[in-house]
Amino acid sequence: MIHFNPWRDFNDAPLQEDPFGVEPDAAQLSVFLDVVFGYCEGLIPVRGFVDKGQGRDGKPNNIWIYADGSAFDKLKTFATWAWREGAALYVIPGTVAAQGQARAHEVIQMQAVIVDLDAGDIIAKLGHLVHYLGTPTLVVESG
């Protein structure tokens, strides 16, 4: 495993002005980690990259962090780096056994039902899910 040093690897970028006034929310990040990984063991695959259409190129930055007490600080550091770089941050909602893994068949543990609603009548689809599965513990909105 490559050693992840948050102060060397991700905190050396200069601050950029955020036109939306949005920055990573540590409290929400803590809730997310607890709901999605609170009982999992293994490595959490995380990917940060600039979305297409922003006029900037860059290679993806991938990290794997242990689903343990250190996950919050490491993910918070990585999220802050992604925010400063204007990069998207993606977290695979399950753990894997080894660095370099992140494909569906490599996920060894999940503790949440993940549903991606991003097209069509989202409100109706959410209502359908709530009717049959109950109120969600956590809803993540992005875009």
mmCIF file with all atom_site columns, C-alpha atoms in Angstrom:
data_model
loop_
_atom_site.group_PDB
_atom_site.id
_atom_site.type_symbol
_atom_site.label_atom_id
_atom_site.label_alt_id
_atom_site.label_comp_id
_atom_site.label_asym_id
_atom_site.label_entity_id
_atom_site.label_seq_id
_atom_site.pdbx_PDB_ins_code
_atom_site.Cartn_x
_atom_site.Cartn_y
_atom_site.Cartn_z
_atom_site.occupancy
_atom_site.B_iso_or_equiv
_atom_site.pdbx_formal_charge
_atom_site.auth_seq_id
_atom_site.auth_comp_id
_atom_site.auth_asym_id
_atom_site.auth_atom_id
_atom_site.pdbx_PDB_model_num
ATOM 1   C CA . MET A 1 1   ? 0.000   0.000  0.000   1.00 0.00 ? 1   MET A CA 1
ATOM 2   C CA . ILE A 1 2   ? 1.231   3.470  -0.818  1.00 0.00 ? 2   ILE A CA 1
ATOM 3   C CA . HIS A 1 3   ? 1.511   5.671  2.246   1.00 0.00 ? 3   HIS A CA 1
ATOM 4   C CA . PHE A 1 4   ? -1.041  8.488  2.149   1.00 0.00 ? 4   PHE A CA 1
ATOM 5   C CA . ASN A 1 5   ? 0.494   11.613 3.633   1.00 0.00 ? 5   ASN A CA 1
ATOM 6   C CA . PRO A 1 6   ? -2.265  14.238 3.549   1.00 0.00 ? 6   PRO A CA 1
ATOM 7   C CA . TRP A 1 7   ? 0.057   17.143 4.255   1.00 0.00 ? 7   TRP A CA 1
ATOM 8   C CA . ARG A 1 8   ? 2.460   16.315 1.443   1.00 0.00 ? 8   ARG A CA 1
ATOM 9   C CA . ASP A 1 9   ? 0.076   14.932 -1.149  1.00 0.00 ? 9   ASP A CA 1
ATOM 10  C CA . PHE A 1 10  ? -3.006  17.117 -1.035  1.00 0.00 ? 10  PHE A CA 1
ATOM 11  C CA . ASN A 1 11  ? -2.507  20.217 1.086   1.00 0.00 ? 11  ASN A CA 1
ATOM 12  C CA . ASP A 1 12  ? 0.093   21.981 -1.026  1.00 0.00 ? 12  ASP A CA 1
ATOM 13  C CA . ALA A 1 13  ? -2.352  23.362 -3.603  1.00 0.00 ? 13  ALA A CA 1
ATOM 14  C CA . PRO A 1 14  ? -2.947  27.124 -3.470  1.00 0.00 ? 14  PRO A CA 1
ATOM 15  C CA . LEU A 1 15  ? -6.405  28.203 -2.378  1.00 0.00 ? 15  LEU A CA 1
ATOM 16  C CA . GLN A 1 16  ? -8.781  29.132 -5.182  1.00 0.00 ? 16  GLN A CA 1
ATOM 17  C CA . GLU A 1 17  ? -11.777 31.396 -4.877  1.00 0.00 ? 17  GLU A CA 1
ATOM 18  C CA . ASP A 1 18  ? -15.000 29.389 -4.682  1.00 0.00 ? 18  ASP A CA 1
ATOM 19  C CA . PRO A 1 19  ? -17.729 31.211 -6.644  1.00 0.00 ? 19  PRO A CA 1
ATOM 20  C CA . PHE A 1 20  ? -20.490 29.186 -4.958  1.00 0.00 ? 20  PHE A CA 1
ATOM 21  C CA . GLY A 1 21  ? -19.315 29.516 -1.365  1.00 0.00 ? 21  GLY A CA 1
ATOM 22  C CA . VAL A 1 22  ? -19.565 25.754 -0.906  1.00 0.00 ? 22  VAL A CA 1
ATOM 23  C CA . GLU A 1 23  ? -16.884 23.769 0.832   1.00 0.00 ? 23  GLU A CA 1
ATOM 24  C CA . PRO A 1 24  ? -16.740 20.254 2.280   1.00 0.00 ? 24  PRO A CA 1
ATOM 25  C CA . ASP A 1 25  ? -18.992 19.870 5.319   1.00 0.00 ? 25  ASP A CA 1
ATOM 26  C CA . ALA A 1 26  ? -17.182 17.835 7.977   1.00 0.00 ? 26  ALA A CA 1
ATOM 27  C CA . ALA A 1 27  ? -20.382 16.996 9.869   1.00 0.00 ? 27  ALA A CA 1
ATOM 28  C CA . GLN A 1 28  ? -22.057 15.625 6.731   1.00 0.00 ? 28  GLN A CA 1
ATOM 29  C CA . LEU A 1 29  ? -18.913 13.721 5.806   1.00 0.00 ? 29  LEU A CA 1
ATOM 30  C CA . SER A 1 30  ? -18.953 12.082 9.229   1.00 0.00 ? 30  SER A CA 1
ATOM 31  C CA . VAL A 1 31  ? -22.609 11.062 8.796   1.00 0.00 ? 31  VAL A CA 1
ATOM 32  C CA . PHE A 1 32  ? -21.865 9.668  5.320   1.00 0.00 ? 32  PHE A CA 1
ATOM 33  C CA . LEU A 1 33  ? -18.958 7.565  6.577   1.00 0.00 ? 33  LEU A CA 1
ATOM 34  C CA . ASP A 1 34  ? -20.993 6.221  9.489   1.00 0.00 ? 34  ASP A CA 1
ATOM 35  C CA . VAL A 1 35  ? -24.028 5.306  7.365   1.00 0.00 ? 35  VAL A CA 1
ATOM 36  C CA . VAL A 1 36  ? -22.097 3.827  4.447   1.00 0.00 ? 36  VAL A CA 1
ATOM 37  C CA . PHE A 1 37  ? -19.054 2.275  6.189   1.00 0.00 ? 37  PHE A CA 1
ATOM 38  C CA . GLY A 1 38  ? -19.734 2.184  9.955   1.00 0.00 ? 38  GLY A CA 1
ATOM 39  C CA . TYR A 1 39  ? -19.635 -1.622 10.181  1.00 0.00 ? 39  TYR A CA 1
ATOM 40  C CA . CYS A 1 40  ? -17.411 -2.393 7.186   1.00 0.00 ? 40  CYS A CA 1
ATOM 41  C CA . GLU A 1 41  ? -13.825 -3.607 7.160   1.00 0.00 ? 41  GLU A CA 1
ATOM 42  C CA . GLY A 1 42  ? -11.314 -3.273 4.371   1.00 0.00 ? 42  GLY A CA 1
ATOM 43  C CA . LEU A 1 43  ? -10.354 -0.396 2.111   1.00 0.00 ? 43  LEU A CA 1
ATOM 44  C CA . ILE A 1 44  ? -12.594 2.401  0.849   1.00 0.00 ? 44  ILE A CA 1
ATOM 45  C CA . PRO A 1 45  ? -11.795 3.290  -2.790  1.00 0.00 ? 45  PRO A CA 1
ATOM 46  C CA . VAL A 1 46  ? -11.913 7.050  -3.429  1.00 0.00 ? 46  VAL A CA 1
ATOM 47  C CA . ARG A 1 47  ? -11.403 8.858  -6.730  1.00 0.00 ? 47  ARG A CA 1
ATOM 48  C CA . GLY A 1 48  ? -10.959 12.545 -7.443  1.00 0.00 ? 48  GLY A CA 1
ATOM 49  C CA . PHE A 1 49  ? -10.839 14.075 -10.911 1.00 0.00 ? 49  PHE A CA 1
ATOM 50  C CA . VAL A 1 50  ? -11.877 17.138 -12.870 1.00 0.00 ? 50  VAL A CA 1
ATOM 51  C CA . ASP A 1 51  ? -15.144 16.490 -14.716 1.00 0.00 ? 51  ASP A CA 1
ATOM 52  C CA . LYS A 1 52  ? -15.187 16.826 -18.483 1.00 0.00 ? 52  LYS A CA 1
ATOM 53  C CA . GLY A 1 53  ? -16.325 20.175 -19.789 1.00 0.00 ? 53  GLY A CA 1
ATOM 54  C CA . GLN A 1 54  ? -14.429 22.332 -17.290 1.00 0.00 ? 54  GLN A CA 1
ATOM 55  C CA . GLY A 1 55  ? -11.662 23.103 -19.757 1.00 0.00 ? 55  GLY A CA 1
ATOM 56  C CA . ARG A 1 56  ? -8.998  21.569 -17.551 1.00 0.00 ? 56  ARG A CA 1
ATOM 57  C CA . ASP A 1 57  ? -7.245  18.294 -17.986 1.00 0.00 ? 57  ASP A CA 1
ATOM 58  C CA . GLY A 1 58  ? -5.843  16.182 -15.247 1.00 0.00 ? 58  GLY A CA 1
ATOM 59  C CA . LYS A 1 59  ? -5.309  12.606 -14.313 1.00 0.00 ? 59  LYS A CA 1
ATOM 60  C CA . PRO A 1 60  ? -7.523  10.935 -11.732 1.00 0.00 ? 60  PRO A CA 1
ATOM 61  C CA . ASN A 1 61  ? -6.209  10.804 -8.195  1.00 0.00 ? 61  ASN A CA 1
ATOM 62  C CA . ASN A 1 62  ? -7.148  7.528  -6.538  1.00 0.00 ? 62  ASN A CA 1
ATOM 63  C CA . ILE A 1 63  ? -6.664  6.599  -2.906  1.00 0.00 ? 63  ILE A CA 1
ATOM 64  C CA . TRP A 1 64  ? -7.696  3.646  -0.775  1.00 0.00 ? 64  TRP A CA 1
ATOM 65  C CA . ILE A 1 65  ? -8.261  4.355  2.899   1.00 0.00 ? 65  ILE A CA 1
ATOM 66  C CA . TYR A 1 66  ? -8.952  1.901  5.691   1.00 0.00 ? 66  TYR A CA 1
ATOM 67  C CA . ALA A 1 67  ? -12.548 1.809  6.926   1.00 0.00 ? 67  ALA A CA 1
ATOM 68  C CA . ASP A 1 68  ? -11.482 2.565  10.477  1.00 0.00 ? 68  ASP A CA 1
ATOM 69  C CA . GLY A 1 69  ? -11.109 5.484  12.853  1.00 0.00 ? 69  GLY A CA 1
ATOM 70  C CA . SER A 1 70  ? -8.627  7.199  10.527  1.00 0.00 ? 70  SER A CA 1
ATOM 71  C CA . ALA A 1 71  ? -11.040 7.301  7.560   1.00 0.00 ? 71  ALA A CA 1
ATOM 72  C CA . PHE A 1 72  ? -12.698 10.587 8.518   1.00 0.00 ? 72  PHE A CA 1
ATOM 73  C CA . ASP A 1 73  ? -9.497  12.646 8.671   1.00 0.00 ? 73  ASP A CA 1
ATOM 74  C CA . LYS A 1 74  ? -8.144  11.149 5.455   1.00 0.00 ? 74  LYS A CA 1
ATOM 75  C CA . LEU A 1 75  ? -11.379 11.561 3.513   1.00 0.00 ? 75  LEU A CA 1
ATOM 76  C CA . LYS A 1 76  ? -11.820 15.103 4.840   1.00 0.00 ? 76  LYS A CA 1
ATOM 77  C CA . THR A 1 77  ? -8.307  15.976 3.642   1.00 0.00 ? 77  THR A CA 1
ATOM 78  C CA . PHE A 1 78  ? -8.955  14.431 0.225   1.00 0.00 ? 78  PHE A CA 1
ATOM 79  C CA . ALA A 1 79  ? -12.341 16.190 -0.063  1.00 0.00 ? 79  ALA A CA 1
ATOM 80  C CA . THR A 1 80  ? -10.713 19.528 0.781   1.00 0.00 ? 80  THR A CA 1
ATOM 81  C CA . TRP A 1 81  ? -8.069  18.921 -1.879  1.00 0.00 ? 81  TRP A CA 1
ATOM 82  C CA . ALA A 1 82  ? -10.770 18.044 -4.461  1.00 0.00 ? 82  ALA A CA 1
ATOM 83  C CA . TRP A 1 83  ? -12.750 21.161 -3.526  1.00 0.00 ? 83  TRP A CA 1
ATOM 84  C CA . ARG A 1 84  ? -9.701  23.399 -3.939  1.00 0.00 ? 84  ARG A CA 1
ATOM 85  C CA . GLU A 1 85  ? -8.886  21.801 -7.296  1.00 0.00 ? 85  GLU A CA 1
ATOM 86  C CA . GLY A 1 86  ? -12.458 21.995 -8.561  1.00 0.00 ? 86  GLY A CA 1
ATOM 87  C CA . ALA A 1 87  ? -12.441 18.208 -8.846  1.00 0.00 ? 87  ALA A CA 1
ATOM 88  C CA . ALA A 1 88  ? -15.295 15.771 -8.402  1.00 0.00 ? 88  ALA A CA 1
ATOM 89  C CA . LEU A 1 89  ? -14.959 13.291 -5.545  1.00 0.00 ? 89  LEU A CA 1
ATOM 90  C CA . TYR A 1 90  ? -16.371 9.789  -5.873  1.00 0.00 ? 90  TYR A CA 1
ATOM 91  C CA . VAL A 1 91  ? -16.491 7.224  -3.087  1.00 0.00 ? 91  VAL A CA 1
ATOM 92  C CA . ILE A 1 92  ? -17.269 3.597  -3.920  1.00 0.00 ? 92  ILE A CA 1
ATOM 93  C CA . PRO A 1 93  ? -20.000 2.666  -1.374  1.00 0.00 ? 93  PRO A CA 1
ATOM 94  C CA . GLY A 1 94  ? -18.348 -0.585 -0.354  1.00 0.00 ? 94  GLY A CA 1
ATOM 95  C CA . THR A 1 95  ? -14.979 -1.855 0.787   1.00 0.00 ? 95  THR A CA 1
ATOM 96  C CA . VAL A 1 96  ? -12.406 -3.875 -1.123  1.00 0.00 ? 96  VAL A CA 1
ATOM 97  C CA . ALA A 1 97  ? -9.579  -6.143 0.011   1.00 0.00 ? 97  ALA A CA 1
ATOM 98  C CA . ALA A 1 98  ? -6.638  -4.525 -1.771  1.00 0.00 ? 98  ALA A CA 1
ATOM 99  C CA . GLN A 1 99  ? -5.392  -1.262 -3.204  1.00 0.00 ? 99  GLN A CA 1
ATOM 100 C CA . GLY A 1 100 ? -6.142  -0.972 -6.915  1.00 0.00 ? 100 GLY A CA 1
ATOM 101 C CA . GLN A 1 101 ? -9.515  -2.671 -6.576  1.00 0.00 ? 101 GLN A CA 1
ATOM 102 C CA . ALA A 1 102 ? -12.813 -0.848 -7.118  1.00 0.00 ? 102 ALA A CA 1
ATOM 103 C CA . ARG A 1 103 ? -14.837 -2.933 -9.589  1.00 0.00 ? 103 ARG A CA 1
ATOM 104 C CA . ALA A 1 104 ? -18.208 -4.325 -8.545  1.00 0.00 ? 104 ALA A CA 1
ATOM 105 C CA . HIS A 1 105 ? -16.942 -7.905 -8.308  1.00 0.00 ? 105 HIS A CA 1
ATOM 106 C CA . GLU A 1 106 ? -14.084 -6.761 -6.033  1.00 0.00 ? 106 GLU A CA 1
ATOM 107 C CA . VAL A 1 107 ? -16.348 -5.217 -3.373  1.00 0.00 ? 107 VAL A CA 1
ATOM 108 C CA . ILE A 1 108 ? -16.259 -7.424 -0.273  1.00 0.00 ? 108 ILE A CA 1
ATOM 109 C CA . GLN A 1 109 ? -18.634 -5.532 2.039   1.00 0.00 ? 109 GLN A CA 1
ATOM 110 C CA . MET A 1 110 ? -21.535 -3.102 1.754   1.00 0.00 ? 110 MET A CA 1
ATOM 111 C CA . GLN A 1 111 ? -23.946 -2.069 4.474   1.00 0.00 ? 111 GLN A CA 1
ATOM 112 C CA . ALA A 1 112 ? -26.276 0.259  2.585   1.00 0.00 ? 112 ALA A CA 1
ATOM 113 C CA . VAL A 1 113 ? -28.764 0.034  -0.259  1.00 0.00 ? 113 VAL A CA 1
ATOM 114 C CA . ILE A 1 114 ? -27.532 2.502  -2.870  1.00 0.00 ? 114 ILE A CA 1
ATOM 115 C CA . VAL A 1 115 ? -29.952 3.900  -5.466  1.00 0.00 ? 115 VAL A CA 1
ATOM 116 C CA . ASP A 1 116 ? -28.862 6.381  -8.143  1.00 0.00 ? 116 ASP A CA 1
ATOM 117 C CA . LEU A 1 117 ? -31.760 8.563  -9.296  1.00 0.00 ? 117 LEU A CA 1
ATOM 118 C CA . ASP A 1 118 ? -30.505 10.936 -11.949 1.00 0.00 ? 118 ASP A CA 1
ATOM 119 C CA . ALA A 1 119 ? -33.015 10.848 -14.814 1.00 0.00 ? 119 ALA A CA 1
ATOM 120 C CA . GLY A 1 120 ? -36.755 11.022 -15.361 1.00 0.00 ? 120 GLY A CA 1
ATOM 121 C CA . ASP A 1 121 ? -39.272 11.848 -12.650 1.00 0.00 ? 121 ASP A CA 1
ATOM 122 C CA . ILE A 1 122 ? -36.940 11.687 -9.664  1.00 0.00 ? 122 ILE A CA 1
ATOM 123 C CA . ILE A 1 123 ? -39.608 12.752 -7.155  1.00 0.00 ? 123 ILE A CA 1
ATOM 124 C CA . ALA A 1 124 ? -41.949 9.953  -8.280  1.00 0.00 ? 124 ALA A CA 1
ATOM 125 C CA . LYS A 1 125 ? -39.121 7.414  -8.213  1.00 0.00 ? 125 LYS A CA 1
ATOM 126 C CA . LEU A 1 126 ? -38.121 8.484  -4.713  1.00 0.00 ? 126 LEU A CA 1
ATOM 127 C CA . GLY A 1 127 ? -41.750 8.215  -3.609  1.00 0.00 ? 127 GLY A CA 1
ATOM 128 C CA . HIS A 1 128 ? -41.913 4.676  -4.998  1.00 0.00 ? 128 HIS A CA 1
ATOM 129 C CA . LEU A 1 129 ? -38.778 3.694  -3.091  1.00 0.00 ? 129 LEU A CA 1
ATOM 130 C CA . VAL A 1 130 ? -40.034 5.245  0.151   1.00 0.00 ? 130 VAL A CA 1
ATOM 131 C CA . HIS A 1 131 ? -43.352 3.407  -0.240  1.00 0.00 ? 131 HIS A CA 1
ATOM 132 C CA . TYR A 1 132 ? -41.661 0.011  -0.600  1.00 0.00 ? 132 TYR A CA 1
ATOM 133 C CA . LEU A 1 133 ? -38.438 0.419  1.391   1.00 0.00 ? 133 LEU A CA 1
ATOM 134 C CA . GLY A 1 134 ? -39.272 3.082  3.965   1.00 0.00 ? 134 GLY A CA 1
ATOM 135 C CA . THR A 1 135 ? -37.742 6.466  4.646   1.00 0.00 ? 135 THR A CA 1
ATOM 136 C CA . PRO A 1 136 ? -34.080 6.643  3.607   1.00 0.00 ? 136 PRO A CA 1
ATOM 137 C CA . THR A 1 137 ? -31.459 7.069  6.293   1.00 0.00 ? 137 THR A CA 1
ATOM 138 C CA . LEU A 1 138 ? -29.410 9.320  4.045   1.00 0.00 ? 138 LEU A CA 1
ATOM 139 C CA . VAL A 1 139 ? -30.009 11.125 0.748   1.00 0.00 ? 139 VAL A CA 1
ATOM 140 C CA . VAL A 1 140 ? -27.001 12.513 -1.107  1.00 0.00 ? 140 VAL A CA 1
ATOM 141 C CA . GLU A 1 141 ? -27.737 15.204 -3.683  1.00 0.00 ? 141 GLU A CA 1
ATOM 142 C CA . SER A 1 142 ? -25.136 16.316 -6.197  1.00 0.00 ? 142 SER A CA 1
ATOM 143 C CA . GLY A 1 143 ? -24.975 17.982 -9.525  1.00 0.00 ? 143 GLY A CA 1
#
